[in-house]
Coordinates of C-alpha atoms in Angstrom, one line a residue:
M1 CA -21.3 94.4 -84.8
K2 CA -22.1 91.0 -83.3
V3 CA -24.2 88.8 -85.5
L4 CA -26.1 85.7 -84.4
M5 CA -26.2 83.6 -87.6
F6 CA -28.2 80.4 -88.2
G7 CA -27.3 78.0 -90.9
W8 CA -27.8 74.3 -91.6
E9 CA -24.3 73.2 -92.7
F10 CA -20.7 74.4 -92.9
P11 CA -17.6 73.1 -94.7
P12 CA -16.2 70.6 -94.9
H13 CA -19.4 68.8 -94.2
I14 CA -21.8 70.1 -96.9
S15 CA -24.1 68.8 -99.5
G16 CA -24.5 71.8 -101.7
G17 CA -23.8 75.5 -102.4
L18 CA -25.5 76.8 -99.3
G19 CA -22.7 75.7 -96.9
T20 CA -20.1 77.1 -99.3
A21 CA -21.8 80.4 -99.4
C22 CA -22.0 80.6 -95.6
Y23 CA -18.3 79.8 -95.5
G24 CA -17.4 82.6 -98.0
L25 CA -19.6 85.1 -96.3
I26 CA -18.1 84.5 -92.9
K27 CA -14.6 84.7 -94.3
G28 CA -15.5 88.0 -95.9
L29 CA -17.1 89.4 -92.7
N30 CA -13.8 88.5 -90.8
V31 CA -12.0 90.9 -93.2
H32 CA -14.3 93.6 -92.0
N33 CA -13.9 92.8 -88.3
Q34 CA -17.5 91.6 -87.8
E35 CA -18.1 89.1 -84.9
V36 CA -20.2 86.1 -86.0
I37 CA -21.8 83.6 -83.7
F38 CA -22.6 80.8 -86.2
V39 CA -25.1 78.1 -85.1
V40 CA -25.4 74.8 -86.9
P41 CA -27.3 71.7 -85.9
K42 CA -24.2 69.6 -85.7
L43 CA -20.5 70.4 -85.6
Y44 CA -17.9 67.7 -86.5
G45 CA -14.8 69.4 -85.0
D46 CA -12.8 69.9 -88.2
E47 CA -14.5 73.2 -89.2
E48 CA -12.1 76.1 -89.8
P49 CA -12.3 78.4 -86.8
L50 CA -13.8 81.5 -88.5
A51 CA -16.6 82.2 -86.1
D52 CA -17.8 81.6 -82.6
F53 CA -19.4 78.3 -83.5
V54 CA -22.3 76.9 -81.5
N55 CA -23.2 73.2 -81.8
A56 CA -26.9 73.0 -81.4
S57 CA -26.5 69.4 -80.3
D58 CA -24.6 70.7 -77.2
V59 CA -27.4 73.1 -76.1
E60 CA -29.7 72.0 -73.4
V61 CA -33.3 73.1 -73.2
D62 CA -36.0 72.3 -70.7
Y63 CA -39.5 72.1 -72.2
R64 CA -41.0 73.0 -68.8
E65 CA -40.0 76.6 -69.3
K66 CA -42.7 78.7 -70.8
K67 CA -40.5 80.2 -73.6
F68 CA -39.9 76.7 -75.0
Q69 CA -43.6 75.8 -74.7
D70 CA -44.6 78.9 -76.6
T71 CA -42.0 78.2 -79.3
W72 CA -43.1 74.6 -79.7
A73 CA -46.8 75.5 -79.9
N74 CA -46.1 77.6 -83.0
L75 CA -44.1 75.0 -84.9
T76 CA -45.0 72.2 -87.3
Y77 CA -42.8 69.6 -88.8
L78 CA -42.9 66.8 -91.4
E79 CA -42.4 63.1 -91.0
I80 CA -40.1 62.3 -93.9
N81 CA -39.7 58.7 -95.0
S82 CA -36.8 59.1 -97.4
Y83 CA -33.5 60.9 -97.3
L84 CA -33.4 64.1 -99.2
V85 CA -31.4 67.2 -100.1
P86 CA -32.2 70.7 -99.0
Y87 CA -33.5 71.7 -102.4
L88 CA -35.6 68.7 -103.3
G89 CA -38.3 69.4 -106.0
Q90 CA -41.9 69.7 -105.0
E91 CA -43.1 66.4 -106.6
E92 CA -40.3 64.4 -105.0
F93 CA -40.8 66.2 -101.7
E94 CA -44.5 65.5 -101.5
K95 CA -44.0 61.9 -102.4
Y96 CA -42.0 61.3 -99.3
T97 CA -43.8 63.5 -96.8
D98 CA -46.8 63.5 -94.5
Y99 CA -47.6 66.9 -93.0
T100 CA -48.6 66.7 -89.4
L101 CA -49.2 69.3 -86.7
H102 CA -47.7 68.3 -83.4
H103 CA -48.9 69.6 -80.1
R104 CA -47.3 69.2 -76.7
S105 CA -49.3 66.1 -75.9
D106 CA -47.5 64.3 -78.8
I107 CA -44.1 64.7 -77.2
E108 CA -42.6 63.2 -74.1
E109 CA -41.6 66.0 -71.7
T110 CA -38.3 64.3 -71.0
V111 CA -37.3 64.8 -74.7
F112 CA -36.9 68.5 -73.9
S113 CA -35.2 68.1 -70.5
N114 CA -31.7 67.6 -72.0
K115 CA -29.7 67.9 -75.2
F116 CA -30.9 66.7 -78.5
E117 CA -28.4 65.1 -80.9
F118 CA -29.0 66.6 -84.3
S119 CA -28.0 64.5 -87.3
G120 CA -27.0 67.5 -89.3
K121 CA -28.4 65.8 -92.4
Y122 CA -31.4 66.1 -94.6
G123 CA -33.0 62.8 -93.6
K124 CA -36.2 61.4 -92.5
N125 CA -36.5 63.6 -89.4
L126 CA -35.6 66.8 -91.1
M127 CA -38.7 68.9 -90.1
E128 CA -38.6 67.6 -86.6
E129 CA -35.0 68.8 -86.4
V130 CA -36.0 72.2 -87.9
A131 CA -38.5 72.6 -85.1
R132 CA -36.1 71.5 -82.4
Y133 CA -33.5 73.8 -83.9
A134 CA -35.9 76.7 -83.2
L135 CA -36.2 75.6 -79.6
V136 CA -32.4 75.6 -79.3
A137 CA -32.3 79.1 -80.9
T138 CA -34.6 80.3 -78.1
Q139 CA -32.0 79.3 -75.5
I140 CA -29.0 80.6 -77.5
A141 CA -30.6 84.0 -78.1
K142 CA -31.3 84.3 -74.4
V143 CA -27.6 83.7 -73.3
K144 CA -25.6 85.0 -76.3
D145 CA -25.2 88.7 -76.6
H146 CA -25.9 89.9 -80.2
D147 CA -26.9 92.9 -82.2
L148 CA -28.9 91.3 -85.0
I149 CA -29.9 87.9 -86.4
H150 CA -29.1 86.5 -89.8
A151 CA -30.6 83.2 -91.0
H152 CA -29.9 81.3 -94.2
D153 CA -32.9 79.8 -96.1
W154 CA -36.1 78.2 -94.8
L155 CA -34.4 75.6 -92.7
A156 CA -33.1 78.3 -90.3
Y157 CA -36.1 80.7 -90.5
P158 CA -38.1 79.2 -87.6
A159 CA -34.9 79.4 -85.5
A160 CA -34.4 83.1 -86.4
I161 CA -38.1 83.9 -85.6
A162 CA -37.8 82.2 -82.2
A163 CA -34.5 84.1 -81.5
K164 CA -36.1 87.4 -82.4
E165 CA -39.0 86.8 -80.1
I166 CA -36.6 86.3 -77.2
S167 CA -34.1 89.0 -77.9
G168 CA -36.1 91.6 -79.9
K169 CA -33.2 92.0 -82.2
P170 CA -33.6 92.7 -86.0
F171 CA -33.8 89.6 -88.2
I172 CA -32.3 89.3 -91.7
A173 CA -33.6 86.5 -93.9
H174 CA -31.0 85.4 -96.5
I175 CA -32.7 83.5 -99.3
H176 CA -30.5 81.4 -101.5
A177 CA -33.4 79.6 -103.3
T178 CA -37.2 79.8 -103.1
Q179 CA -39.8 77.0 -103.3
F180 CA -40.7 78.4 -106.8
D181 CA -37.2 77.7 -108.0
R182 CA -37.4 74.1 -106.7
A183 CA -41.0 73.4 -107.8
G184 CA -41.5 75.7 -110.8
Q185 CA -43.3 79.0 -111.0
G186 CA -46.8 77.4 -110.6
G187 CA -46.1 74.6 -108.2
A188 CA -45.0 76.1 -104.9
S189 CA -47.2 75.0 -102.0
G190 CA -47.0 72.9 -98.8
P191 CA -45.2 73.3 -95.5
V192 CA -41.8 74.3 -96.9
Y193 CA -43.5 77.2 -98.8
E194 CA -45.4 78.2 -95.7
I195 CA -42.2 78.2 -93.5
E196 CA -40.5 80.2 -96.2
K197 CA -43.3 82.7 -96.4
A198 CA -43.5 83.1 -92.7
G199 CA -39.8 83.7 -92.5
L200 CA -39.8 86.3 -95.2
R201 CA -42.7 88.2 -93.7
A202 CA -41.3 88.1 -90.2
A203 CA -37.9 89.3 -91.3
D204 CA -36.9 93.0 -90.8
H205 CA -34.9 92.8 -94.0
I206 CA -34.3 90.2 -96.7
L207 CA -31.1 89.4 -98.7
A208 CA -31.7 87.9 -102.1
V209 CA -28.8 86.3 -104.1
S210 CA -29.9 87.9 -107.4
H211 CA -32.3 90.4 -108.9
L212 CA -34.1 87.3 -110.3
T213 CA -34.7 86.0 -106.7
K214 CA -35.7 89.5 -105.5
K215 CA -38.4 89.5 -108.2
V216 CA -39.7 86.2 -107.0
V217 CA -39.8 87.3 -103.4
V218 CA -41.7 90.5 -104.3
E219 CA -44.1 89.0 -106.7
K220 CA -44.8 85.6 -105.2
Y221 CA -44.5 86.3 -101.5
G222 CA -46.0 89.8 -101.5
V223 CA -42.9 91.5 -100.0
N224 CA -42.3 95.2 -100.2
P225 CA -39.3 95.6 -102.6
D226 CA -37.8 98.2 -100.3
K227 CA -37.4 95.4 -97.8
V228 CA -35.2 93.4 -100.1
S229 CA -31.5 93.9 -101.0
V230 CA -29.6 92.0 -103.6
L231 CA -26.4 90.4 -102.5
H232 CA -24.7 88.3 -105.2
N233 CA -22.6 85.4 -104.3
A234 CA -18.9 85.2 -105.1
V235 CA -15.9 82.8 -105.2
L236 CA -13.7 81.7 -102.4
D237 CA -10.6 82.3 -104.4
A238 CA -10.4 84.3 -107.7
S239 CA -7.1 82.8 -108.8
I240 CA -7.0 80.5 -111.8
I241 CA -6.4 76.9 -110.9
K242 CA -3.7 75.1 -112.9
S243 CA -4.4 71.4 -112.7
E244 CA -2.0 68.6 -113.6
I245 CA -4.7 66.0 -114.3
Q246 CA -4.7 64.6 -117.8
K247 CA -7.7 63.4 -119.8
H248 CA -7.6 59.7 -120.7
V249 CA -9.9 60.0 -123.8
P250 CA -9.1 61.8 -127.1
E251 CA -12.5 63.4 -127.4
K252 CA -13.5 66.8 -126.1
I253 CA -15.6 66.8 -122.9
V254 CA -18.7 68.7 -122.1
T255 CA -19.9 68.7 -118.5
F256 CA -23.1 69.2 -116.5
L257 CA -22.3 69.3 -112.8
G258 CA -25.1 69.8 -110.3
R259 CA -28.3 68.2 -108.9
I260 CA -30.1 66.2 -111.4
T261 CA -33.5 67.8 -110.7
Y262 CA -36.1 69.8 -112.5
Q263 CA -34.6 73.1 -111.4
K264 CA -31.2 72.4 -113.0
G265 CA -32.6 71.5 -116.5
P266 CA -30.7 68.2 -117.1
E267 CA -33.2 67.1 -119.8
Y268 CA -32.3 70.1 -122.0
F269 CA -28.6 69.2 -121.6
V270 CA -29.3 65.7 -122.8
E271 CA -31.3 66.9 -125.9
A272 CA -28.6 69.4 -126.8
A273 CA -26.0 66.6 -126.5
K274 CA -27.7 64.6 -129.1
K275 CA -27.7 67.5 -131.5
V276 CA -24.0 68.1 -131.0
I277 CA -23.1 64.4 -131.4
Q278 CA -25.1 64.3 -134.7
R279 CA -22.7 67.0 -136.0
D280 CA -19.6 65.7 -134.3
P281 CA -19.4 62.2 -132.8
N282 CA -16.0 62.9 -131.3
V283 CA -17.4 64.5 -128.2
R284 CA -18.2 63.0 -124.8
F285 CA -20.8 64.4 -122.4
V286 CA -20.7 64.0 -118.6
M287 CA -23.6 64.4 -116.2
A288 CA -22.1 64.6 -112.6
G289 CA -24.5 64.6 -109.7
N290 CA -27.5 62.8 -108.2
G291 CA -31.2 63.7 -108.1
D292 CA -34.7 62.5 -108.6
L293 CA -34.4 62.8 -112.4
L294 CA -31.3 60.6 -112.7
N295 CA -33.0 57.4 -113.8
K296 CA -35.1 59.3 -116.3
M297 CA -32.0 60.9 -117.8
V298 CA -30.2 57.5 -118.0
E299 CA -33.3 56.1 -119.9
R300 CA -33.4 59.1 -122.2
V301 CA -29.7 58.8 -123.1
A302 CA -30.2 55.1 -123.9
E303 CA -33.3 55.9 -126.0
L304 CA -31.3 58.4 -128.0
G305 CA -28.5 55.9 -128.6
M306 CA -25.8 57.9 -126.8
G307 CA -24.7 55.4 -124.2
T308 CA -21.1 55.2 -125.4
K309 CA -20.8 59.0 -125.5
F310 CA -22.6 60.0 -122.3
H311 CA -21.3 59.3 -118.8
F312 CA -23.0 59.5 -115.4
T313 CA -20.5 59.9 -112.5
G314 CA -22.9 60.2 -109.5
F315 CA -22.3 62.8 -106.8
L316 CA -18.8 64.3 -106.8
K317 CA -17.1 66.2 -104.0
G318 CA -13.7 67.8 -103.2
K319 CA -10.9 67.0 -105.5
D320 CA -13.1 65.0 -107.9
V321 CA -15.1 68.2 -108.6
D322 CA -11.9 70.1 -109.3
D323 CA -10.7 67.3 -111.6
M324 CA -14.0 67.2 -113.5
Y325 CA -13.8 71.0 -114.2
A326 CA -10.2 70.7 -115.2
I327 CA -10.7 68.0 -117.8
S328 CA -13.8 69.7 -119.3
D329 CA -13.6 71.7 -122.5
V330 CA -17.0 73.3 -121.9
Y331 CA -19.2 73.6 -118.8
V332 CA -23.0 73.9 -119.2
M333 CA -25.5 75.1 -116.6
P334 CA -29.0 75.0 -118.3
S335 CA -31.0 75.8 -115.1
V336 CA -34.7 76.4 -115.5
S337 CA -34.7 78.6 -112.4
E338 CA -31.4 79.3 -110.7
P339 CA -31.3 81.9 -107.9
F340 CA -27.6 82.3 -108.4
G341 CA -25.4 79.3 -109.2
I342 CA -21.8 79.3 -108.0
A343 CA -20.7 76.4 -110.2
P344 CA -20.0 78.4 -113.4
L345 CA -17.6 80.7 -111.4
E346 CA -15.8 77.6 -110.2
A347 CA -15.6 76.4 -113.8
V348 CA -14.1 79.7 -114.8
R349 CA -11.5 79.3 -112.1
H350 CA -10.4 76.1 -113.9
N351 CA -10.1 78.0 -117.1
T352 CA -13.1 76.3 -118.6
P353 CA -15.5 78.3 -120.8
V354 CA -19.1 78.2 -119.6
I355 CA -22.6 78.3 -121.1
I356 CA -25.3 79.4 -118.7
S357 CA -29.1 79.9 -118.9
K358 CA -30.5 83.4 -118.9
Q359 CA -32.7 82.2 -116.1
S360 CA -29.8 82.2 -113.6
G361 CA -28.7 84.8 -111.1
V362 CA -25.0 84.3 -112.0
A363 CA -25.9 85.7 -115.4
E364 CA -26.2 89.1 -113.7
V365 CA -22.5 89.1 -112.7
L366 CA -20.8 86.8 -115.2
R367 CA -20.8 88.8 -118.4
N368 CA -18.2 86.8 -120.3
A369 CA -20.1 83.7 -120.7
I370 CA -22.5 82.4 -123.4
K371 CA -26.1 82.9 -122.3
I372 CA -29.0 80.9 -123.7
D373 CA -32.6 80.3 -122.7
F374 CA -32.7 77.0 -120.9
W375 CA -35.4 75.6 -123.3
D376 CA -33.5 76.5 -126.5
V377 CA -31.6 73.3 -127.1
D378 CA -30.7 74.4 -130.6
A379 CA -28.9 77.5 -129.3
M380 CA -27.3 75.4 -126.5
A381 CA -26.0 72.9 -129.1
D382 CA -24.7 75.7 -131.3
A383 CA -22.9 77.3 -128.4
I384 CA -21.3 74.0 -127.4
F385 CA -20.3 73.2 -130.9
G386 CA -18.8 76.7 -131.4
L387 CA -16.7 76.6 -128.2
L388 CA -15.4 73.1 -129.2
H389 CA -14.5 74.0 -132.8
Y390 CA -13.4 77.6 -132.7
P391 CA -10.4 77.8 -130.3
S392 CA -10.1 81.6 -130.6
I393 CA -13.7 82.0 -129.2
A394 CA -13.0 79.6 -126.3
K395 CA -9.7 81.4 -125.6
M396 CA -11.4 84.8 -125.5
F397 CA -14.0 83.6 -122.9
K398 CA -11.3 82.0 -120.8
E399 CA -9.2 85.2 -120.7
L400 CA -12.1 87.6 -120.1
G401 CA -13.7 85.3 -117.5
S402 CA -10.5 85.0 -115.5
E403 CA -10.2 88.8 -115.3
E404 CA -13.9 89.1 -114.3
L405 CA -13.4 86.8 -111.3
K406 CA -11.1 89.4 -109.7
N407 CA -14.2 91.5 -108.9
L408 CA -16.2 88.6 -107.5
K409 CA -14.7 88.2 -104.1
W410 CA -16.5 87.5 -100.8
E411 CA -14.8 90.4 -99.1
H412 CA -16.5 92.7 -101.5
V413 CA -19.9 91.0 -100.9
A414 CA -19.3 91.3 -97.1
A415 CA -18.6 95.0 -97.4
K416 CA -22.1 95.5 -98.9
L417 CA -23.5 93.2 -96.2
V418 CA -21.9 95.3 -93.4
T419 CA -23.7 98.4 -94.8
V420 CA -27.0 96.5 -94.5
Y421 CA -26.2 95.4 -91.0
E422 CA -25.4 99.0 -89.9
K423 CA -28.4 100.5 -91.5
L424 CA -30.7 97.9 -89.8
H425 CA -29.0 98.2 -86.5
N426 CA -29.3 102.0 -86.5
Q427 CA -33.0 102.1 -87.3
K428 CA -35.2 103.1 -84.4
P429 CA -37.5 100.3 -83.2

C-alpha cells in the first residue's frame, strides 16, 4: 500500500503532540511494510528518513493551470496578527483573526508561478499557508503515485480534499483534536470549525484518537458512526526511563505539563494545589508550558499566596521535558476535554504515577492511573495527597503502569491502521 500523507510538522521540529503522533505512526507503518509519502510545509533536513518526505516549499505550481485555479477558488484563509499554536482556544483565536474570502483578483499571478517558501510555523500567515498547501497538494497528487490519502487534523484537510479531487483516491481524515475540545462544547464556530467540518464530511473514512473524540465527531458534526474508527495513540518506546537527574529541593514535586489553555484545565490544578498545601506545606507545584491563560494562572497563584510553592517554567522541550517528568513525584493532567493526551504515558515511562481527568481519551487505555472529573478539585487534591503520603499506593501505580505500557506500542496501532487502509482500498468506488 502506498499512502500519500499530509501533516503540518514532524520531529525534531514540533510544537506539540501532533508531530509526535505522526512520527510514531510512520515508524509503526514501517514495521508493517507500508510505503508512506509524507508531505510537510517545510523540511529542515534533519528529519529521520522514515518516509518518502516531500517538502512543500520545494514544489512548484503555476496558477495559470486550471486545476490550481479551481482549488484556489474553493479556499478561504485568515489574516492572523499574532503567533499561535495549532490548538489555540476559540476566544484567543478570534481575538487575533480577521476572516476574509480571497478571490483570484486579490492575488498576483506571479505568486503562483514558482515555489512558495512555507514557514512551517503557526504564525500570522497560517491560513494563507493552509490554502497554499492545498495548491501544492494538487500538484503532488498529480505526480506521485498513491493508493489512498491520509491527512492529520484540520490544517491538512484542504490539502487532502484537493488531492482527492485530482487523483480520485480515498481520503482518510485523522482527527487528533476537534474545535469543540479547543473552544468548549458550546463554543465551536468560525473558519477553523468550517474547515474541520468540510474535511470530515469529504473524507471516505475518519480516524478518531479515542471513543470520546468519536462521540464528538458523530454528535457535533453529524457524521455516520460507521464512518469512524477509533485508533488510540501510543508511546514511541515502552521501556522505563531511568534518569540520573537529582532534585535540588527537599519537597515532593507535583507537575502539570502542557499548554496553559482552557482545554487543559490549568485553573483546576491551581485550586487543587492550594488545598494540598493547606494540608502539607512541604510540597512544590510546577506548571510547565505556555498559553493564553498563563498570566491569569500567575495572578491566581499570587492571590492564593502560593508564590513560594508554585513554579512556572515556560515551554519545555527535549531533555528538559524528560528531566521534569523524572523529578516529579506526581503528574497531573486535569484536562477539560482531551481527545487523547500522550503526556501521561510519557510520565509513566519515567516511573511517575499519574492523575488524569475522566474527560480524556488516554483514560480509555491507561487503566492504572487515578481518574477524577476535571472540575472536582477536592478529589484531585485527595489523590495528590494520597500518592505523596502513601508510598505503597504510588509504588503500585508505578509497577502496574510500566507493565501496561508494553501493550501501547505504535506498531500495534499501525497494524489496526493497515486493516483500515486495506478495507478502504478494496471497497468498490
